[in-house]
Coordinates of C-alpha atoms and ligand atoms in Angstrom, one line a residue:
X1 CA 6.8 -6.3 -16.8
X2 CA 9.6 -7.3 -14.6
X3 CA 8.5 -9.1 -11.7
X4 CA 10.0 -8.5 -8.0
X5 CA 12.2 -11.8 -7.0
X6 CA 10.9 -14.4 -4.7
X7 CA 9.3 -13.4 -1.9
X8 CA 6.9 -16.7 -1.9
X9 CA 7.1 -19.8 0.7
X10 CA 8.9 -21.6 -2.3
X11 CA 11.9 -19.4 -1.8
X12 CA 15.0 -21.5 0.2
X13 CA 15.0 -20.8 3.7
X14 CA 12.3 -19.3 5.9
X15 CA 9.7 -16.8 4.3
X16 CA 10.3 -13.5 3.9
X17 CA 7.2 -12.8 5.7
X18 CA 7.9 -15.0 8.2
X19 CA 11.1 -13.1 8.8
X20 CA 9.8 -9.7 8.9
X21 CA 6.9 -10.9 11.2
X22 CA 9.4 -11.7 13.5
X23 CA 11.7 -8.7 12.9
X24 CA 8.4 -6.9 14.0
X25 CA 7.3 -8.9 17.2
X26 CA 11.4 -8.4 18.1
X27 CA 10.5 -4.7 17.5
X28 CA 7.2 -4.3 18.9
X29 CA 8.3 -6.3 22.2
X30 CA 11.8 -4.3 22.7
X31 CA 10.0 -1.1 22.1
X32 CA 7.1 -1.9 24.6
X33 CA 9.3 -3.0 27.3
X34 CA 11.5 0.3 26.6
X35 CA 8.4 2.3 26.9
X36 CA 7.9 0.5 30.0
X37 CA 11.4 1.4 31.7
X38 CA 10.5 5.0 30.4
X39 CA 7.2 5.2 31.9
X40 CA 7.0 3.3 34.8
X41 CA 6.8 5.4 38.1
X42 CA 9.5 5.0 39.9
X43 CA 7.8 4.5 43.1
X44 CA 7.4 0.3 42.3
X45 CA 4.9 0.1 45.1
X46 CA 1.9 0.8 43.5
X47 CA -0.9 -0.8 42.0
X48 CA 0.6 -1.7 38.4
X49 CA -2.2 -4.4 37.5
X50 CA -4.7 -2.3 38.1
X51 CA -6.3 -5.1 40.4
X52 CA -6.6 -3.3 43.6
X53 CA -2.6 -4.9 45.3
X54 CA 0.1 -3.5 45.3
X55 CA 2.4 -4.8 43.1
X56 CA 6.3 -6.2 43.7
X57 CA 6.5 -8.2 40.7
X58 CA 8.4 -5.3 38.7
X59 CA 10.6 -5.0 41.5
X60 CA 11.3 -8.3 42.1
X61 CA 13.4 -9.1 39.0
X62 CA 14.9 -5.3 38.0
X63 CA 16.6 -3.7 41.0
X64 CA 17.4 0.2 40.4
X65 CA 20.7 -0.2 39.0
X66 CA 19.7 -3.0 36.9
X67 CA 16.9 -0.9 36.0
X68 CA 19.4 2.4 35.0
X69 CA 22.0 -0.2 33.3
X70 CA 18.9 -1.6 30.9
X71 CA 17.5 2.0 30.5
X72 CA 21.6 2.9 29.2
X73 CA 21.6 0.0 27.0
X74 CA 18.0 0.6 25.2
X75 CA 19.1 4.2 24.7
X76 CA 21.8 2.7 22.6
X77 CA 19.3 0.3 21.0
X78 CA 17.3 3.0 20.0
X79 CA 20.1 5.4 18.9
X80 CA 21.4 2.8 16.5
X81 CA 17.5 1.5 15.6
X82 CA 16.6 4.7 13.9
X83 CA 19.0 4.7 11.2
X84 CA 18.9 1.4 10.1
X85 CA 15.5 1.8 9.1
X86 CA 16.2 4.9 7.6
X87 CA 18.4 2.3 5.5
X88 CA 15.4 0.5 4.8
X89 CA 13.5 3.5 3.6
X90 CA 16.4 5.1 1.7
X91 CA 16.6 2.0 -0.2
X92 CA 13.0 2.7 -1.3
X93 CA 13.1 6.1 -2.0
X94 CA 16.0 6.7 -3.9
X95 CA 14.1 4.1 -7.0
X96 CA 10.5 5.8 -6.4
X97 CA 11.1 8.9 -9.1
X98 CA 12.2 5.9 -11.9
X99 CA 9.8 2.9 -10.8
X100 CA 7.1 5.7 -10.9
X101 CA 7.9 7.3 -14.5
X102 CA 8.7 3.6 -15.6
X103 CA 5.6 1.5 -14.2
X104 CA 3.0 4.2 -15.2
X105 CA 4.3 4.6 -19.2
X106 CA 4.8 0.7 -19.9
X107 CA 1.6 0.8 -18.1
X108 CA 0.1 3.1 -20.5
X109 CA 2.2 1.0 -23.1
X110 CA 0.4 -2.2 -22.5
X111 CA -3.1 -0.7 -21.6
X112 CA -2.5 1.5 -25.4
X113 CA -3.0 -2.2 -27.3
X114 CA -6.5 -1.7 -25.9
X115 CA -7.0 -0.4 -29.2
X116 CA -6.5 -3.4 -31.0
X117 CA -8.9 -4.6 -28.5
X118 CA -11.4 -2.1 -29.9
X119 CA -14.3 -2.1 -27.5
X120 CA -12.9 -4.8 -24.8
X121 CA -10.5 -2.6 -24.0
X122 CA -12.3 0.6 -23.6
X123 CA -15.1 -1.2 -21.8
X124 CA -12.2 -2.7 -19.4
X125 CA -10.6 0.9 -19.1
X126 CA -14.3 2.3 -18.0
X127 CA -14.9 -0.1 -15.5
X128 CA -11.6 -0.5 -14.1
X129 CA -11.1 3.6 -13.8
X130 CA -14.9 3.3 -12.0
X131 CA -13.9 0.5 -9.7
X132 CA -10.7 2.3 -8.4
X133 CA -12.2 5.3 -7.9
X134 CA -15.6 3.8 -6.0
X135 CA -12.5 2.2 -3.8
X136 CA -10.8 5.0 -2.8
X137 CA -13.7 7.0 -2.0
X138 CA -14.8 4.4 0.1
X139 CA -11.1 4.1 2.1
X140 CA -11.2 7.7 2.1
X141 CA -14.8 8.2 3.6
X142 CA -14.3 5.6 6.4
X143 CA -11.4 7.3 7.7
X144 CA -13.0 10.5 7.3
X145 CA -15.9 9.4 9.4
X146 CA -14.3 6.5 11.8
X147 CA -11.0 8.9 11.9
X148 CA -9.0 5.6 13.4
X149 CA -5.6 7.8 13.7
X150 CA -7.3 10.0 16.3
X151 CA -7.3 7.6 19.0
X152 CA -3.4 8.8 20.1
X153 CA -3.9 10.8 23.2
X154 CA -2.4 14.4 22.8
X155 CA 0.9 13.4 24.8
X156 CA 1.7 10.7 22.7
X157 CA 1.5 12.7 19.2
X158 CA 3.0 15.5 20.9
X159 CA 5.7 12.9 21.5
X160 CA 5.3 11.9 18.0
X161 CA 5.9 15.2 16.9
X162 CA 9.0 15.7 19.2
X163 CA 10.6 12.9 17.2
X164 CA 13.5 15.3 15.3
X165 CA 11.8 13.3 12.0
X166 CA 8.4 13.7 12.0
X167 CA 8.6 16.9 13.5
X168 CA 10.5 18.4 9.9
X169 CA 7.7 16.4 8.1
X170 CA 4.6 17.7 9.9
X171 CA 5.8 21.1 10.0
X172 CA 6.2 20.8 6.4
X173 CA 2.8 19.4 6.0
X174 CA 1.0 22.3 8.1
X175 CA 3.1 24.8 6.2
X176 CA 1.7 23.1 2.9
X177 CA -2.1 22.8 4.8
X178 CA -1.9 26.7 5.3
X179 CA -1.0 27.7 1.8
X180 CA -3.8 24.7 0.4
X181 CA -4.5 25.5 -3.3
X182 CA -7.8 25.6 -4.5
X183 CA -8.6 22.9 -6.4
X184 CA -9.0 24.3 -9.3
X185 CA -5.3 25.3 -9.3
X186 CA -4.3 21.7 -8.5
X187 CA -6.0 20.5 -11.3
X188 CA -4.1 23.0 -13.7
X189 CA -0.9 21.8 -11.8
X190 CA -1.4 18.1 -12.8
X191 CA 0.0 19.1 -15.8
X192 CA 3.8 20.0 -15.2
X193 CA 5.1 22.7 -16.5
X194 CA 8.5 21.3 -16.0
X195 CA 8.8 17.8 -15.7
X196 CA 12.2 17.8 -14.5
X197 CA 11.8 20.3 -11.9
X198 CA 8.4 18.4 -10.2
X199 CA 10.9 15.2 -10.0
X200 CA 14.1 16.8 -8.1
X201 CA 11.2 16.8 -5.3
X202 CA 8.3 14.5 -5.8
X203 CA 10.3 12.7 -2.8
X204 CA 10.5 15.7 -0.2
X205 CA 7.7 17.5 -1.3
X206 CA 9.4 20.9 -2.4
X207 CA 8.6 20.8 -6.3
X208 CA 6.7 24.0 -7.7
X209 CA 3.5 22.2 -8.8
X210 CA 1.9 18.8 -7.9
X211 CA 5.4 17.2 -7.4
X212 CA 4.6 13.9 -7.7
X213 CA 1.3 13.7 -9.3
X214 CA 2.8 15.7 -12.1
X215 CA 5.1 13.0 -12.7
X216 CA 2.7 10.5 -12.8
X217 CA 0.6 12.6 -15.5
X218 CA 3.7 13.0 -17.6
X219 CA 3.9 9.4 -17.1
X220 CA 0.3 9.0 -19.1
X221 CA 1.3 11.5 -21.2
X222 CA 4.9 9.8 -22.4
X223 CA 3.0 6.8 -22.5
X224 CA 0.1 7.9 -24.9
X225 CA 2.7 9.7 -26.9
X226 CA 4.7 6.2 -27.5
X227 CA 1.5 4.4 -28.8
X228 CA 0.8 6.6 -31.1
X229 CA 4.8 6.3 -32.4
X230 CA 4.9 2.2 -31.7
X231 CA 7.9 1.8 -34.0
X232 CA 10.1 4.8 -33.8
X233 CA 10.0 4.4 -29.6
X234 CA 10.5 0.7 -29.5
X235 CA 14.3 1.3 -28.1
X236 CA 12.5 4.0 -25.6
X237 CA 10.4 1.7 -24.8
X238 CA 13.4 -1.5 -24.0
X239 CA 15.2 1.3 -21.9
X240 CA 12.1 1.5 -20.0
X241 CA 12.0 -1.6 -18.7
X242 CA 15.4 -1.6 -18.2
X243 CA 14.3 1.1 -15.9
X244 CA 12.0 -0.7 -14.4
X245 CA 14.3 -3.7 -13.3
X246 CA 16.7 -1.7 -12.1
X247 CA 14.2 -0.3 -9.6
X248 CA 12.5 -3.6 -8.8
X249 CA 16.2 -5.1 -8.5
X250 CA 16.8 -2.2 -5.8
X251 CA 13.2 -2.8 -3.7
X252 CA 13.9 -6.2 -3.5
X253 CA 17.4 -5.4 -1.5
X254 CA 15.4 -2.9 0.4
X255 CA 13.3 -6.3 0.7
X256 CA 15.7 -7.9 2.0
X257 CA 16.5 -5.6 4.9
X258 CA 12.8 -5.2 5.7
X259 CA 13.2 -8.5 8.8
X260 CA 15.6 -5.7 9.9
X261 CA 14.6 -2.3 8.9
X262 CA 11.1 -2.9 9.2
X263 CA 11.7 -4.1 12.6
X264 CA 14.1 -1.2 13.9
X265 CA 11.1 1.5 12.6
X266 CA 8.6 0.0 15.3
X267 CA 10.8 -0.7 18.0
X268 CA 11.6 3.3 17.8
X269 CA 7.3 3.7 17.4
X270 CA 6.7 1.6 20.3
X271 CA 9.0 2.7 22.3
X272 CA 8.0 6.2 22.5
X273 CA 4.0 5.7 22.3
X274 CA 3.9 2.5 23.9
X275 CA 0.6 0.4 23.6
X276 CA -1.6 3.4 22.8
X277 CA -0.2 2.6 19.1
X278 CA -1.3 -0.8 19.3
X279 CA -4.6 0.6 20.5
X280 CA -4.5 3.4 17.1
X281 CA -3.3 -0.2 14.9
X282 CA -6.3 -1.8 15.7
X283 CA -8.7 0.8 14.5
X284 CA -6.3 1.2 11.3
X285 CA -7.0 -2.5 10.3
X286 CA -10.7 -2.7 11.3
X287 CA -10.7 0.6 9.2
X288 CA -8.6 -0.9 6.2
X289 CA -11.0 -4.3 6.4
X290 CA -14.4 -2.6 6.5
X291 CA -13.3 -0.7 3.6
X292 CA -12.2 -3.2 1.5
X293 CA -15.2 -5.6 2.3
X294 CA -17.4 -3.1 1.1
X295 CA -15.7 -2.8 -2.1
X296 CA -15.7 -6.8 -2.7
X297 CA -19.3 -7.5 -1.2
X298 CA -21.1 -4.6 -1.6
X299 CA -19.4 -2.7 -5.1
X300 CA -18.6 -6.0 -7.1
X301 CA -21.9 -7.6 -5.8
X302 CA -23.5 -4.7 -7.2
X303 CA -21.5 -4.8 -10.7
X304 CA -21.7 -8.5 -11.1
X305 CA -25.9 -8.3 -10.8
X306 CA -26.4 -4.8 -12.9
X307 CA -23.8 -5.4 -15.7
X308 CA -23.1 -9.2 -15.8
X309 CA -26.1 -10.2 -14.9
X310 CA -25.4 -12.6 -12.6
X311 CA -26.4 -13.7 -8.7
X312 CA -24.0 -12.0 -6.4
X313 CA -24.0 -15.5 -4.6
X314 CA -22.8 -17.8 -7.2
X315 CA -20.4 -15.8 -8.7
X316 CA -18.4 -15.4 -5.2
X317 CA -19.1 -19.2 -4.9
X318 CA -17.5 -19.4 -8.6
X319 CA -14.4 -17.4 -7.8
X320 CA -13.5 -18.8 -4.6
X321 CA -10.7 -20.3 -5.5
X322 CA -8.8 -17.7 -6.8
X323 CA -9.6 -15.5 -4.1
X324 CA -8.2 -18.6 -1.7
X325 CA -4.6 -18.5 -3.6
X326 CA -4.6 -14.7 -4.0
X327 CA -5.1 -14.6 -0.2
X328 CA -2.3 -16.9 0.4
X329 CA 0.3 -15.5 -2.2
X330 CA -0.5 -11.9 -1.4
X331 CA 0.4 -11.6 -5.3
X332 CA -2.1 -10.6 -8.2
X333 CA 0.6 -12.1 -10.7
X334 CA 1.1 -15.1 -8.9
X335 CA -2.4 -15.6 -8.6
X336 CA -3.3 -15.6 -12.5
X337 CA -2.8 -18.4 -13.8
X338 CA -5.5 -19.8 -11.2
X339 CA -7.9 -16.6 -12.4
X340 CA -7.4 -17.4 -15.6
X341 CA -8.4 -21.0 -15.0
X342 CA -11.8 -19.9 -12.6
X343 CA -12.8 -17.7 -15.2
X344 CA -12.9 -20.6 -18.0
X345 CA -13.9 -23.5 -16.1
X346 CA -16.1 -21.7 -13.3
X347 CA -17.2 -18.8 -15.0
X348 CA -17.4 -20.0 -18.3
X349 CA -16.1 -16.8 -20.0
X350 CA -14.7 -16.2 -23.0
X351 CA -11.0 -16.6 -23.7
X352 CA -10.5 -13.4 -26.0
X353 CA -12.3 -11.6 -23.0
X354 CA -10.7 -13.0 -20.0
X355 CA -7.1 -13.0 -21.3
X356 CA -7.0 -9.7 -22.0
X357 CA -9.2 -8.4 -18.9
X358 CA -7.3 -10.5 -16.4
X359 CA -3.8 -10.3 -17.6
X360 CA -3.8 -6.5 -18.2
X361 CA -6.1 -6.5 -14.4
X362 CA -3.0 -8.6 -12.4
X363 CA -1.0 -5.0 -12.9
X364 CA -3.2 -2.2 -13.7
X365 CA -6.7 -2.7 -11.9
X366 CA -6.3 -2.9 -7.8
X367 CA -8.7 -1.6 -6.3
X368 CA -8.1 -3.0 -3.1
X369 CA -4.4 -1.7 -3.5
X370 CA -6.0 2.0 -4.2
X371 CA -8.5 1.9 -1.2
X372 CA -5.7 0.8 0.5
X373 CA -3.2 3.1 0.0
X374 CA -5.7 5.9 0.3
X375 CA -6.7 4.9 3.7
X376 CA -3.2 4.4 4.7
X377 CA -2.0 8.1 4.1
X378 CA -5.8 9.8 5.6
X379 CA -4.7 7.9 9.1
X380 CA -1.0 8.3 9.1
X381 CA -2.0 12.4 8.6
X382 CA -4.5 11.5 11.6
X383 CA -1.8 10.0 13.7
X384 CA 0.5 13.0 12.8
X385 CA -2.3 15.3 14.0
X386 CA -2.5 17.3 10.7
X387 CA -6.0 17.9 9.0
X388 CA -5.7 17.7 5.4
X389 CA -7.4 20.5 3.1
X390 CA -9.8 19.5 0.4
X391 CA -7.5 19.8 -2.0
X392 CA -4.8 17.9 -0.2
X393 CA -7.5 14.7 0.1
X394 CA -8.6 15.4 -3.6
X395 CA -4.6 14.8 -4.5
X396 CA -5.0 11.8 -2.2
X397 CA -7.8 10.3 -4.4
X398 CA -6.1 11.0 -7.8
X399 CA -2.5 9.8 -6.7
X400 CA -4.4 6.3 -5.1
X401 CA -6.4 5.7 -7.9
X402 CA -3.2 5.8 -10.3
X403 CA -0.7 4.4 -7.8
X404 CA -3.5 1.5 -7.8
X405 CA -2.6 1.2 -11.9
X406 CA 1.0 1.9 -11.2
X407 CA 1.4 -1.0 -8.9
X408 CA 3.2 -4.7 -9.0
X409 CA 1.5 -7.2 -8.5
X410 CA 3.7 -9.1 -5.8
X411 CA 3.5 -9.1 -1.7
X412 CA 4.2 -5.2 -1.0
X413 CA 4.3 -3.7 -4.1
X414 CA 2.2 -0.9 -3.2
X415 CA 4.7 -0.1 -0.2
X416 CA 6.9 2.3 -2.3
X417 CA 3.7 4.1 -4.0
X418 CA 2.1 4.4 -0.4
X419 CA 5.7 6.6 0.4
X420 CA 5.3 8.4 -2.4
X421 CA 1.6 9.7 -1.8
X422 CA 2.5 10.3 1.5
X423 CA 5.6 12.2 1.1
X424 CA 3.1 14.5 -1.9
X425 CA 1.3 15.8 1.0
X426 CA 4.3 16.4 3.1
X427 CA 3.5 13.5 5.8
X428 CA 7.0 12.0 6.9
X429 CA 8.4 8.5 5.3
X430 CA 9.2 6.9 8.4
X431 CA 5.7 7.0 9.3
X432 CA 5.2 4.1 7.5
X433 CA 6.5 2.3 10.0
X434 CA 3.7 2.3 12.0
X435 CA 1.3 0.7 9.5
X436 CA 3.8 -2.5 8.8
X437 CA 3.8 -4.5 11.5
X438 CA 0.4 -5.2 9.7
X439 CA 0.7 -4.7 6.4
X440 CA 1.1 -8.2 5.6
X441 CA -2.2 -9.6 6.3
X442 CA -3.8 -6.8 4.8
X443 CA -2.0 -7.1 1.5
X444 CA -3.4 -10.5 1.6
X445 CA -6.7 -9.0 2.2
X446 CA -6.4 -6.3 -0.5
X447 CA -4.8 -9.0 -2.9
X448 CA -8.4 -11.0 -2.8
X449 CA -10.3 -7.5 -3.4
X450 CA -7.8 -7.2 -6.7
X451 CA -8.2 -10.3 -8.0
X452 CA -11.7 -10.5 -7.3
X453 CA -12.3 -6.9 -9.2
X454 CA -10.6 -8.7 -12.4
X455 CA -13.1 -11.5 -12.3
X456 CA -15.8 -9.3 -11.6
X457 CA -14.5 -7.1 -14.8
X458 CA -13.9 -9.9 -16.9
X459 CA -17.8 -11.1 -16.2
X460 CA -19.3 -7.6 -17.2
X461 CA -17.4 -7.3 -20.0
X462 CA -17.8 -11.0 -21.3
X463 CA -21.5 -10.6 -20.8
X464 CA -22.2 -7.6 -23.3
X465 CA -19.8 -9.5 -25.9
X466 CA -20.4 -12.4 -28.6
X467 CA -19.2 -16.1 -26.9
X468 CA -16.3 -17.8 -28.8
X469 CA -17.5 -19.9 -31.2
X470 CA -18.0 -23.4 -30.4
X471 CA -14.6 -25.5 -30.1
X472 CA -13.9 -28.5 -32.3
X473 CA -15.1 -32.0 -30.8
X474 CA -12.7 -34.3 -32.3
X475 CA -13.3 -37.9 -32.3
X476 CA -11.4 -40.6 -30.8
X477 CA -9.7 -42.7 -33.0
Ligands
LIG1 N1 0.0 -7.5 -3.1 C1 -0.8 -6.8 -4.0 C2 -1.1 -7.5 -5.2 O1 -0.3 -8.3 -5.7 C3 -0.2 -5.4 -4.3 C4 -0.1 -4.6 -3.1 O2 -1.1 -4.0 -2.7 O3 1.0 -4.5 -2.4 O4 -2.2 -7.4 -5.8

């Protein structure tokens, strides 16, 4: 599948991670201080340190009307901040409906040569749809039980919710919590009745049935229909990935903005909840980490000892190295080549087994990427101060579990799928922005957990299979 563009350290010029860290400590810093002009008491003589003095270092360098002219000019900063990364997110949305529809059938269309695979593939299937479930579970339990989006006081999601925005989104999203369907109805909806119609608003949120989850099951569906019709849907399937590079092409402009975009959505965040967010960030990401070290210590140790058969110990020892690169490309593409060449010389697997496992794996099995994007939406909803029904979370799970297949395997390609799941339960887009200030290191953190759930695949499968036969030892001449 087609690849987003360079986004690596090998790129000319400065990273692009480089440039939206610093689009976001621009932000983050702007937004702080405007919080601070907002909030500060205008009586300067009072103890702002909190150490017991009064304190005249605020008014020693902003006198009142210096004070009023700043305040003037960050209300212009901010007026101007909001839409640009609306620009950003616009860019994202208006490719999500196609990269959805288009990743998840050429998905389906690559995965359906399982077949020739016979029992390698179905044996990779069954472990990878266990693995990403076992993840998202796990990202949705810790933020059911730790509930890191709940550490906003009550003024500052009220202030949240004031926001013109979030305020249409949440409203939307109680609306939807009220009228929750039972689950049994949700799972009749997965099946669209009208694929068209749950596509004009996967993206808001208004469709009749599942919206977006429909789509993606239609998505199976196409894609099961066209492997059993290889030949007469070969141009169906070229148009596809036409599709599909068309979308990738418009993400990687959106990309391009992000130094920008991403940077305007937090100033706007920090500037009306000021460091109580940095305060709700920090639980996010010790949320986000616990859950996907769980998954890669405690699930793959687990797999790696019951099904392959091996100690827990050496085989993390064995696969180091990939997880080293796939932490510092933040790509499970970029990273195979190195995978492949663990799992021969380290892990000794077969070829037959680890092609297949770890090339189909780079695209369709993240599991950190489903966790992920599972525990992303539970604390946005948090941070919004909606509760989400059973059924809601239960659309959560199925979405994050296929948005994990659905994903590329490059630095933030699971940003757009995380917008989609959290637009299906009506939670507003522009939340997002509160989660990417830090999204970078943990994508480099989930990237490991992905790579590191191939492996651990490829090991369980290879062990119930014959080795490759001995190669040819020629002699020297
Ligand atoms: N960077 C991840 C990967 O390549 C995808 C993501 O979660 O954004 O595996």
């Amino acid at each position: 599948m087609t690849e987003l563009p360079a986004n690596s350290p090998t790129h000319r010029g400065m990273p692009l991670h480089t440039k939206i860290l610093i689009g976001l400590l621009i932000g983050v810093s702007l937004g702080l201080l405007c919080n601070y002009l907002g909030t500060v008491p205008k009586d300067y003589s009072q103890d702002l340190n909190g150490n017991g003095q009064i304190d005249g270092y605020y008014e020693h360098w902003l006198s009142d009307s210096d004070s009023n002219e700043l305040r003037g000019w960050l209300d212009d900063v901010i007026y101007w901040a909001k839409p640009v990364g609306s620009v950003f997110l616009r860019l994202m949305f208006m490719v999500v409906v196609p990269m959805v529809f288009a990743a998840l059938t050429l998905a389906v269309v690559e995965i359906g040569d399982v077949r020739k695979l016979g029992m390698i593939g179905l044996k990779t299937l069954g472990f990878t749809a266990i693995l990403s479930t076992a993840a998202v579970l796990i990202g949705v339990g810790l933020v059911n039980g730790l509930q890191p989006g709940r550490s906003l006081t009550p003024e500052q999601r009220a202030k949240l919710l004031n926001d013109e925005d979030n305020s249409k989104g949440a409203a939307k999203n109680m609306d939807k919590a009220k009228q929750a369907k039972p689950v049994r109805d949700v799972l009749v909806d997965l099946l669209p009745e009208n694929p068209l119609q749950e596509m004009v608003g996967a993206v808001d949120g208004s469709s009749k049935g599942n919206g977006m989850l429909a789509v993606m099951v239609f998505s199976l569906v196409c894609g099961i229909a066209i492997t059993s019709r290889p030949e007469e849907t070969k141009t169906f399937v070229a148009w596809l990935e036409g599709l599909y590079a068309i979308a990738m092409a418009v993400i990687s402009f959106a990309m391009k903005l992000a130094p920008v975009g991403a940077g305007c959505l937090v100033f706007a965040l920090s500037a009306q909840l000021g460091f109580g967010i940095l305060k709700t960030l920090f639980w996010f990401v010790m949320t986000a980490l616990l859950g996907l070290g769980l998954q890669l210590f405690v699930v793959y140790s687990i797999l790696v000892m019951v099904f392959a058969r091996r100690s827990p110990w050496s085989f993390f020892r064995d696969v180091s190295e990939a997880m080293l690169v796939a932490f510092g490309t933040s790509s499970s593409s970029a990273t195979l080549p190195t995978a492949m060449e663990v799992a021969h010389d380290q892990l000794k697997l077969p070829s037959r087994v680890a092609n297949f496992v770890l090339t189909v794996g780079a695209t369709g099995n993240q599991n950190g990427t489903a966790l992920y994007e599972g525990v992303v939406v539970l604390f946005l909803a948090q941070v919004m101060g909606v509760d989400l029904t059973a059924s809601q979370q239960f659309t959560v799970v199925l979405m994050a579990v296929l948005a994990g297949v659905g994903t590329a395997g490059v630095p933030g390609g699971s940003l757009p799928l995380i917008v989609v799941v959290m637009q299906s339960v009506g939670i507003p887009g522009a939340a997002i922005g509160i989660i990417l200030g830090v999204d970078r290191i943990l994508d480099m953190c989930r990237t490991v957990v992905n790579v590191t759930g191939d492996l651990a695949i490829a090991a369980c499968v290879a062990s119930s299979e014959p080795a490759d036969p001995a190669p040819q030892i020629s002699t020297p001449i």
